[in-house]
PDB file of C-alpha atoms in Angstrom:
ATOM      1  CA  ALA A   1       0.334 -60.845 -30.903  1.00 72.00           C
ATOM      2  CA  GLN A   2      -1.125 -58.384 -33.338  1.00 78.00           C
ATOM      3  CA  SER A   3      -0.422 -58.722 -37.041  1.00 88.00           C
ATOM      4  CA  VAL A   4      -0.787 -56.029 -39.689  1.00 93.00           C
ATOM      5  CA  THR A   5      -1.446 -56.529 -43.382  1.00 95.00           C
ATOM      6  CA  GLN A   6      -0.977 -53.800 -45.919  1.00 96.00           C
ATOM      7  CA  LEU A   7      -2.840 -55.088 -48.903  1.00 94.00           C
ATOM      8  CA  ASP A   8      -0.861 -53.323 -51.613  1.00 95.00           C
ATOM      9  CA  SER A   9       2.924 -53.285 -51.775  1.00 95.00           C
ATOM     10  CA  GLN A  10       2.934 -50.638 -54.503  1.00 96.00           C
ATOM     11  CA  VAL A  11       0.379 -48.038 -55.526  1.00 97.00           C
ATOM     12  CA  PRO A  12       1.058 -45.901 -58.605  1.00 97.00           C
ATOM     13  CA  VAL A  13      -1.229 -42.924 -59.104  1.00 97.00           C
ATOM     14  CA  PHE A  14      -1.318 -39.761 -61.179  1.00 97.00           C
ATOM     15  CA  GLU A  15      -0.922 -36.343 -59.613  1.00 97.00           C
ATOM     16  CA  GLU A  16      -4.181 -34.794 -58.316  1.00 97.00           C
ATOM     17  CA  ALA A  17      -5.933 -38.190 -58.275  1.00 98.00           C
ATOM     18  CA  PRO A  18      -7.373 -39.625 -55.053  1.00 98.00           C
ATOM     19  CA  VAL A  19      -5.602 -42.491 -53.308  1.00 98.00           C
ATOM     20  CA  GLU A  20      -6.422 -45.118 -50.696  1.00 98.00           C
ATOM     21  CA  LEU A  21      -3.794 -47.242 -48.959  1.00 98.00           C
ATOM     22  CA  ARG A  22      -5.312 -50.250 -47.255  1.00 98.00           C
ATOM     23  CA  CYS A  23      -4.448 -51.673 -43.856  1.00 97.00           C
ATOM     24  CA  ASN A  24      -6.016 -54.557 -41.936  1.00 96.00           C
ATOM     25  CA  TYR A  25      -5.038 -55.868 -38.511  1.00 94.00           C
ATOM     26  CA  SER A  26      -5.856 -58.928 -36.473  1.00 90.00           C
ATOM     27  CA  SER A  27      -8.634 -58.379 -34.001  1.00 71.00           C
ATOM     28  CA  SER A  28      -8.164 -57.273 -30.441  1.00 67.00           C
ATOM     29  CA  VAL A  29     -10.306 -55.836 -27.694  1.00 73.00           C
ATOM     30  CA  SER A  30      -8.730 -52.433 -27.990  1.00 78.00           C
ATOM     31  CA  VAL A  31      -6.064 -51.193 -30.319  1.00 87.00           C
ATOM     32  CA  TYR A  32      -4.213 -48.036 -31.137  1.00 91.00           C
ATOM     33  CA  LEU A  33      -3.586 -47.409 -34.815  1.00 94.00           C
ATOM     34  CA  PHE A  34      -1.008 -45.340 -36.645  1.00 96.00           C
ATOM     35  CA  TRP A  35       0.137 -44.399 -40.103  1.00 98.00           C
ATOM     36  CA  TYR A  36       3.727 -43.369 -40.702  1.00 97.00           C
ATOM     37  CA  VAL A  37       5.428 -41.989 -43.815  1.00 97.00           C
ATOM     38  CA  GLN A  38       9.041 -42.594 -44.786  1.00 96.00           C
ATOM     39  CA  TYR A  39      10.785 -40.450 -47.383  1.00 94.00           C
ATOM     40  CA  PRO A  40      13.979 -41.794 -48.989  1.00 89.00           C
ATOM     41  CA  ASN A  41      16.921 -42.110 -46.600  1.00 85.00           C
ATOM     42  CA  GLN A  42      14.919 -40.796 -43.669  1.00 89.00           C
ATOM     43  CA  GLY A  43      13.287 -42.154 -40.561  1.00 91.00           C
ATOM     44  CA  LEU A  44       9.559 -42.671 -40.124  1.00 95.00           C
ATOM     45  CA  GLN A  45       7.350 -39.664 -39.502  1.00 95.00           C
ATOM     46  CA  LEU A  46       3.946 -39.897 -37.860  1.00 96.00           C
ATOM     47  CA  LEU A  47       1.106 -39.024 -40.259  1.00 97.00           C
ATOM     48  CA  LEU A  48      -1.850 -39.651 -37.986  1.00 96.00           C
ATOM     49  CA  LYS A  49      -3.075 -41.777 -35.108  1.00 95.00           C
ATOM     50  CA  TYR A  50      -6.254 -43.276 -33.707  1.00 93.00           C
ATOM     51  CA  LEU A  51      -6.322 -43.682 -29.939  1.00 90.00           C
ATOM     52  CA  SER A  52     -10.054 -43.314 -29.204  1.00 86.00           C
ATOM     53  CA  GLY A  53     -13.070 -41.195 -30.104  1.00 87.00           C
ATOM     54  CA  SER A  54     -14.057 -40.276 -33.650  1.00 89.00           C
ATOM     55  CA  THR A  55     -13.353 -43.028 -36.133  1.00 89.00           C
ATOM     56  CA  LEU A  56     -12.324 -40.517 -38.809  1.00 95.00           C
ATOM     57  CA  VAL A  57      -8.876 -39.209 -38.065  1.00 96.00           C
ATOM     58  CA  LYS A  58      -7.203 -36.314 -39.843  1.00 96.00           C
ATOM     59  CA  GLY A  59      -3.455 -36.049 -40.129  1.00 95.00           C
ATOM     60  CA  ILE A  60      -0.749 -33.944 -41.662  1.00 94.00           C
ATOM     61  CA  ASN A  61      -0.362 -33.180 -45.379  1.00 92.00           C
ATOM     62  CA  GLY A  62      -4.102 -33.625 -46.075  1.00 96.00           C
ATOM     63  CA  PHE A  63      -4.241 -37.328 -45.205  1.00 97.00           C
ATOM     64  CA  GLU A  64      -7.051 -38.942 -43.259  1.00 97.00           C
ATOM     65  CA  ALA A  65      -7.879 -42.469 -42.116  1.00 97.00           C
ATOM     66  CA  GLU A  66     -10.980 -44.254 -40.938  1.00 95.00           C
ATOM     67  CA  PHE A  67     -11.026 -46.828 -38.161  1.00 93.00           C
ATOM     68  CA  ASN A  68     -13.495 -49.609 -38.882  1.00 92.00           C
ATOM     69  CA  LYS A  69     -13.727 -51.959 -35.925  1.00 90.00           C
ATOM     70  CA  SER A  70     -16.059 -54.493 -37.530  1.00 90.00           C
ATOM     71  CA  GLN A  71     -13.753 -54.902 -40.520  1.00 92.00           C
ATOM     72  CA  THR A  72     -10.559 -54.470 -38.462  1.00 92.00           C
ATOM     73  CA  SER A  73      -9.315 -51.926 -40.983  1.00 94.00           C
ATOM     74  CA  PHE A  74      -7.605 -48.541 -40.894  1.00 96.00           C
ATOM     75  CA  HIS A  75      -7.347 -47.342 -44.482  1.00 97.00           C
ATOM     76  CA  LEU A  76      -5.471 -44.166 -45.354  1.00 98.00           C
ATOM     77  CA  ARG A  77      -6.909 -41.724 -47.889  1.00 98.00           C
ATOM     78  CA  LYS A  78      -6.072 -38.484 -49.616  1.00 98.00           C
ATOM     79  CA  PRO A  79      -8.460 -36.793 -52.055  1.00 97.00           C
ATOM     80  CA  SER A  80      -5.761 -35.286 -54.278  1.00 97.00           C
ATOM     81  CA  VAL A  81      -2.114 -36.357 -54.212  1.00 97.00           C
ATOM     82  CA  HIS A  82       0.993 -34.370 -55.069  1.00 97.00           C
ATOM     83  CA  ILE A  83       4.338 -35.439 -56.473  1.00 96.00           C
ATOM     84  CA  SER A  84       5.785 -34.763 -53.019  1.00 96.00           C
ATOM     85  CA  ASP A  85       3.597 -37.521 -51.524  1.00 97.00           C
ATOM     86  CA  THR A  86       5.792 -40.123 -53.203  1.00 97.00           C
ATOM     87  CA  ALA A  87       7.113 -42.169 -50.271  1.00 97.00           C
ATOM     88  CA  GLU A  88       6.649 -45.409 -48.372  1.00 97.00           C
ATOM     89  CA  TYR A  89       3.741 -45.611 -45.962  1.00 97.00           C
ATOM     90  CA  PHE A  90       3.539 -47.901 -42.959  1.00 96.00           C
ATOM     91  CA  CYS A  91       0.503 -48.895 -40.957  1.00 96.00           C
ATOM     92  CA  ALA A  92       1.172 -49.819 -37.319  1.00 95.00           C
ATOM     93  CA  VAL A  93      -0.912 -51.280 -34.513  1.00 93.00           C
ATOM     94  CA  SER A  94      -0.311 -51.511 -30.801  1.00 90.00           C
ATOM     95  CA  ASP A  95      -2.355 -52.945 -27.979  1.00 81.00           C
ATOM     96  CA  ASP A  96      -0.941 -54.003 -24.631  1.00 73.00           C
ATOM     97  CA  GLY A  97       2.222 -55.286 -26.232  1.00 74.00           C
ATOM     98  CA  ASP A  98       4.653 -54.265 -28.896  1.00 82.00           C
ATOM     99  CA  MET A  99       3.874 -52.025 -31.819  1.00 89.00           C
ATOM    100  CA  ARG A 100       3.581 -54.092 -35.009  1.00 91.00           C
ATOM    101  CA  PHE A 101       4.221 -52.648 -38.445  1.00 93.00           C
ATOM    102  CA  GLY A 102       2.923 -53.650 -41.837  1.00 94.00           C
ATOM    103  CA  ALA A 103       5.358 -54.391 -44.644  1.00 94.00           C
ATOM    104  CA  GLY A 104       4.751 -50.981 -46.197  1.00 95.00           C
ATOM    105  CA  THR A 105       3.105 -49.545 -49.308  1.00 97.00           C
ATOM    106  CA  ARG A 106       5.193 -47.621 -51.790  1.00 96.00           C
ATOM    107  CA  LEU A 107       3.128 -44.755 -53.176  1.00 97.00           C
ATOM    108  CA  THR A 108       4.430 -43.351 -56.440  1.00 97.00           C
ATOM    109  CA  VAL A 109       2.790 -40.185 -57.752  1.00 97.00           C
ATOM    110  CA  LYS A 110       3.307 -39.625 -61.455  1.00 96.00           C
ATOM    111  CA  PRO A 111       2.955 -36.288 -63.278  1.00 95.00           C
TER     112      PRO A 111
ATOM    113  CA  ASP B   1      11.075 -32.881 -34.677  1.00 55.00           C
ATOM    114  CA  ALA B   2      11.843 -35.124 -31.750  1.00 64.00           C
ATOM    115  CA  GLY B   3      15.473 -34.849 -30.730  1.00 92.00           C
ATOM    116  CA  ILE B   4      16.835 -38.247 -31.698  1.00 96.00           C
ATOM    117  CA  THR B   5      20.245 -38.851 -33.213  1.00 96.00           C
ATOM    118  CA  GLN B   6      21.881 -42.062 -34.298  1.00 97.00           C
ATOM    119  CA  SER B   7      25.543 -42.755 -34.839  1.00 96.00           C
ATOM    120  CA  PRO B   8      27.121 -43.759 -37.050  1.00 97.00           C
ATOM    121  CA  ARG B   9      24.772 -43.110 -39.963  1.00 96.00           C
ATOM    122  CA  HIS B  10      26.593 -45.542 -42.211  1.00 97.00           C
ATOM    123  CA  LYS B  11      28.903 -48.417 -41.411  1.00 97.00           C
ATOM    124  CA  VAL B  12      30.567 -51.164 -43.394  1.00 97.00           C
ATOM    125  CA  THR B  13      32.123 -53.980 -41.428  1.00 97.00           C
ATOM    126  CA  GLU B  14      33.287 -57.540 -41.871  1.00 96.00           C
ATOM    127  CA  THR B  15      31.710 -60.766 -40.692  1.00 97.00           C
ATOM    128  CA  GLY B  16      32.727 -61.677 -37.158  1.00 97.00           C
ATOM    129  CA  THR B  17      33.542 -58.159 -35.957  1.00 96.00           C
ATOM    130  CA  PRO B  18      31.684 -56.481 -33.081  1.00 96.00           C
ATOM    131  CA  VAL B  19      29.569 -53.426 -33.902  1.00 97.00           C
ATOM    132  CA  THR B  20      27.898 -50.902 -31.614  1.00 98.00           C
ATOM    133  CA  LEU B  21      25.233 -48.464 -32.724  1.00 98.00           C
ATOM    134  CA  ARG B  22      24.258 -45.525 -30.569  1.00 98.00           C
ATOM    135  CA  CYS B  23      20.947 -43.758 -30.110  1.00 98.00           C
ATOM    136  CA  HIS B  24      20.739 -40.473 -28.233  1.00 98.00           C
ATOM    137  CA  GLN B  25      17.567 -38.595 -27.280  1.00 97.00           C
ATOM    138  CA  THR B  26      16.986 -35.161 -25.790  1.00 96.00           C
ATOM    139  CA  GLU B  27      13.252 -35.672 -25.065  1.00 94.00           C
ATOM    140  CA  ASN B  28      13.582 -37.505 -21.751  1.00 94.00           C
ATOM    141  CA  HIS B  29      11.177 -40.212 -22.970  1.00 94.00           C
ATOM    142  CA  ARG B  30      11.003 -43.359 -20.874  1.00 95.00           C
ATOM    143  CA  TYR B  31      10.862 -45.903 -23.689  1.00 96.00           C
ATOM    144  CA  MET B  32      13.516 -46.487 -26.319  1.00 97.00           C
ATOM    145  CA  TYR B  33      13.473 -49.069 -29.089  1.00 97.00           C
ATOM    146  CA  TRP B  34      15.732 -50.604 -31.701  1.00 98.00           C
ATOM    147  CA  TYR B  35      14.209 -51.827 -34.956  1.00 97.00           C
ATOM    148  CA  ARG B  36      15.612 -53.243 -38.130  1.00 97.00           C
ATOM    149  CA  GLN B  37      14.061 -52.504 -41.496  1.00 96.00           C
ATOM    150  CA  ASP B  38      14.304 -54.988 -44.342  1.00 93.00           C
ATOM    151  CA  PRO B  39      12.437 -55.016 -47.676  1.00 87.00           C
ATOM    152  CA  GLY B  40       9.125 -56.839 -47.417  1.00 84.00           C
ATOM    153  CA  HIS B  41       9.238 -56.987 -43.615  1.00 86.00           C
ATOM    154  CA  GLY B  42       8.493 -53.467 -42.519  1.00 88.00           C
ATOM    155  CA  LEU B  43      10.074 -52.742 -39.149  1.00 93.00           C
ATOM    156  CA  ARG B  44      10.783 -55.494 -36.669  1.00 94.00           C
ATOM    157  CA  LEU B  45      11.564 -54.890 -33.023  1.00 95.00           C
ATOM    158  CA  ILE B  46      14.964 -56.068 -31.798  1.00 97.00           C
ATOM    159  CA  HIS B  47      15.017 -54.854 -28.188  1.00 97.00           C
ATOM    160  CA  TYR B  48      13.448 -52.117 -26.177  1.00 96.00           C
ATOM    161  CA  SER B  49      14.101 -50.335 -22.896  1.00 96.00           C
ATOM    162  CA  TYR B  50      11.618 -49.081 -20.321  1.00 95.00           C
ATOM    163  CA  GLY B  51      14.133 -47.322 -18.117  1.00 93.00           C
ATOM    164  CA  VAL B  52      17.779 -47.129 -17.141  1.00 93.00           C
ATOM    165  CA  LYS B  53      19.135 -50.685 -17.056  1.00 90.00           C
ATOM    166  CA  ASP B  54      15.672 -52.080 -17.853  1.00 94.00           C
ATOM    167  CA  THR B  55      15.510 -53.822 -21.216  1.00 95.00           C
ATOM    168  CA  ASP B  56      13.556 -56.598 -22.869  1.00 95.00           C
ATOM    169  CA  LYS B  57      13.692 -58.655 -26.041  1.00 95.00           C
ATOM    170  CA  GLY B  58      11.693 -58.056 -29.145  1.00 93.00           C
ATOM    171  CA  GLU B  59      10.696 -60.189 -32.095  1.00 91.00           C
ATOM    172  CA  VAL B  60      14.196 -60.562 -33.621  1.00 95.00           C
ATOM    173  CA  SER B  61      16.627 -60.329 -30.704  1.00 96.00           C
ATOM    174  CA  ASP B  62      18.977 -63.218 -31.519  1.00 96.00           C
ATOM    175  CA  GLY B  63      22.523 -61.991 -32.140  1.00 96.00           C
ATOM    176  CA  TYR B  64      21.893 -58.568 -30.571  1.00 97.00           C
ATOM    177  CA  SER B  65      22.362 -57.102 -27.119  1.00 97.00           C
ATOM    178  CA  VAL B  66      21.501 -53.673 -25.726  1.00 97.00           C
ATOM    179  CA  SER B  67      22.406 -51.449 -22.839  1.00 97.00           C
ATOM    180  CA  ARG B  68      20.971 -48.308 -21.337  1.00 97.00           C
ATOM    181  CA  SER B  69      23.100 -46.702 -18.635  1.00 95.00           C
ATOM    182  CA  LYS B  70      21.561 -43.240 -18.994  1.00 95.00           C
ATOM    183  CA  THR B  71      18.054 -42.098 -19.858  1.00 95.00           C
ATOM    184  CA  GLU B  72      19.240 -40.439 -23.045  1.00 97.00           C
ATOM    185  CA  ASP B  73      21.406 -43.214 -24.513  1.00 97.00           C
ATOM    186  CA  PHE B  74      20.494 -46.653 -25.842  1.00 98.00           C
ATOM    187  CA  LEU B  75      23.196 -48.823 -27.380  1.00 98.00           C
ATOM    188  CA  LEU B  76      22.728 -51.755 -29.732  1.00 98.00           C
ATOM    189  CA  THR B  77      25.601 -54.238 -30.012  1.00 98.00           C
ATOM    190  CA  LEU B  78      26.163 -56.955 -32.539  1.00 97.00           C
ATOM    191  CA  GLU B  79      28.669 -59.165 -30.737  1.00 93.00           C
ATOM    192  CA  SER B  80      29.828 -60.902 -33.927  1.00 96.00           C
ATOM    193  CA  ALA B  81      28.272 -59.432 -37.032  1.00 96.00           C
ATOM    194  CA  THR B  82      26.883 -61.717 -39.746  1.00 97.00           C
ATOM    195  CA  SER B  83      25.778 -60.938 -43.301  1.00 97.00           C
ATOM    196  CA  SER B  84      22.152 -61.535 -42.265  1.00 96.00           C
ATOM    197  CA  GLN B  85      22.445 -58.485 -40.026  1.00 97.00           C
ATOM    198  CA  THR B  86      22.963 -56.204 -43.016  1.00 97.00           C
ATOM    199  CA  SER B  87      20.024 -53.853 -42.636  1.00 97.00           C
ATOM    200  CA  VAL B  88      18.886 -50.359 -41.785  1.00 97.00           C
ATOM    201  CA  TYR B  89      18.566 -49.878 -38.043  1.00 98.00           C
ATOM    202  CA  PHE B  90      16.193 -47.367 -36.508  1.00 97.00           C
ATOM    203  CA  CYS B  91      15.995 -46.109 -32.990  1.00 97.00           C
ATOM    204  CA  ALA B  92      12.660 -44.863 -31.676  1.00 96.00           C
ATOM    205  CA  ILE B  93      11.389 -43.293 -28.476  1.00 96.00           C
ATOM    206  CA  SER B  94       8.017 -42.941 -26.825  1.00 94.00           C
ATOM    207  CA  GLU B  95       6.572 -41.545 -23.648  1.00 91.00           C
ATOM    208  CA  TYR B  96       4.166 -44.459 -23.188  1.00 89.00           C
ATOM    209  CA  ARG B  97       4.568 -47.998 -24.485  1.00 86.00           C
ATOM    210  CA  VAL B  98       1.348 -48.205 -26.522  1.00 82.00           C
ATOM    211  CA  TYR B  99       1.333 -44.697 -27.947  1.00 87.00           C
ATOM    212  CA  GLU B 100       3.110 -43.170 -30.919  1.00 91.00           C
ATOM    213  CA  GLN B 101       6.837 -43.593 -31.364  1.00 94.00           C
ATOM    214  CA  PHE B 102       9.266 -41.058 -32.788  1.00 95.00           C
ATOM    215  CA  PHE B 103      12.066 -42.270 -34.996  1.00 96.00           C
ATOM    216  CA  GLY B 104      15.689 -41.393 -35.531  1.00 96.00           C
ATOM    217  CA  PRO B 105      17.229 -41.002 -39.004  1.00 95.00           C
ATOM    218  CA  GLY B 106      18.545 -44.567 -39.171  1.00 96.00           C
ATOM    219  CA  THR B 107      21.898 -46.323 -39.523  1.00 97.00           C
ATOM    220  CA  ARG B 108      22.691 -48.277 -42.646  1.00 97.00           C
ATOM    221  CA  LEU B 109      24.863 -51.256 -41.708  1.00 98.00           C
ATOM    222  CA  THR B 110      26.538 -53.475 -44.270  1.00 97.00           C
ATOM    223  CA  VAL B 111      28.257 -56.678 -43.137  1.00 97.00           C
ATOM    224  CA  LEU B 112      30.577 -58.116 -45.781  1.00 96.00           C
TER     225      LEU B 112
END
């Protein structure tokens, strides 16, 4: 079964700074990759997804992610964060089986 | 937003009591899932359904059962709740098994 590792449990950053949230997964022939965001006391909301095609994927709220097959990574980036981006972010991977989630990265944007 | 509701949103119960959580969707998606979310573990799959009366176990199914008698409803039952089942429970739906899932607002369950 797939496994997902989010390399940072917490990422503090100042407003308007760039941010990268890292995600690695165990290898597979073909995978589908997702990033979700969870605001306090809410469910998960899809940020972006990679199913096939271009390895650079753009999502909502100015986020993007790059699929790197050789490094089995799917890192999430944003060039300039806002206070409102403070939330928990989950990387998820699915192949022919269940969707597996990372443990999450708490992004805290400070003024 | 995908039409997914969960009830109740909060519940406090005592060890040994039965508990049923309900998930209702208005999207007519084939797949429905129950996850639990615990700090440091992300989301872990409890059970899922691929159609009416068709269900299968997930990673952490012990102590839980599910039922799906209608396309729109998926019930999660804790037959005899234990303190280790204190968690936040999320329902999700998807049109295809490997593609994106859409999540409900969650149910916070506390077992004393």
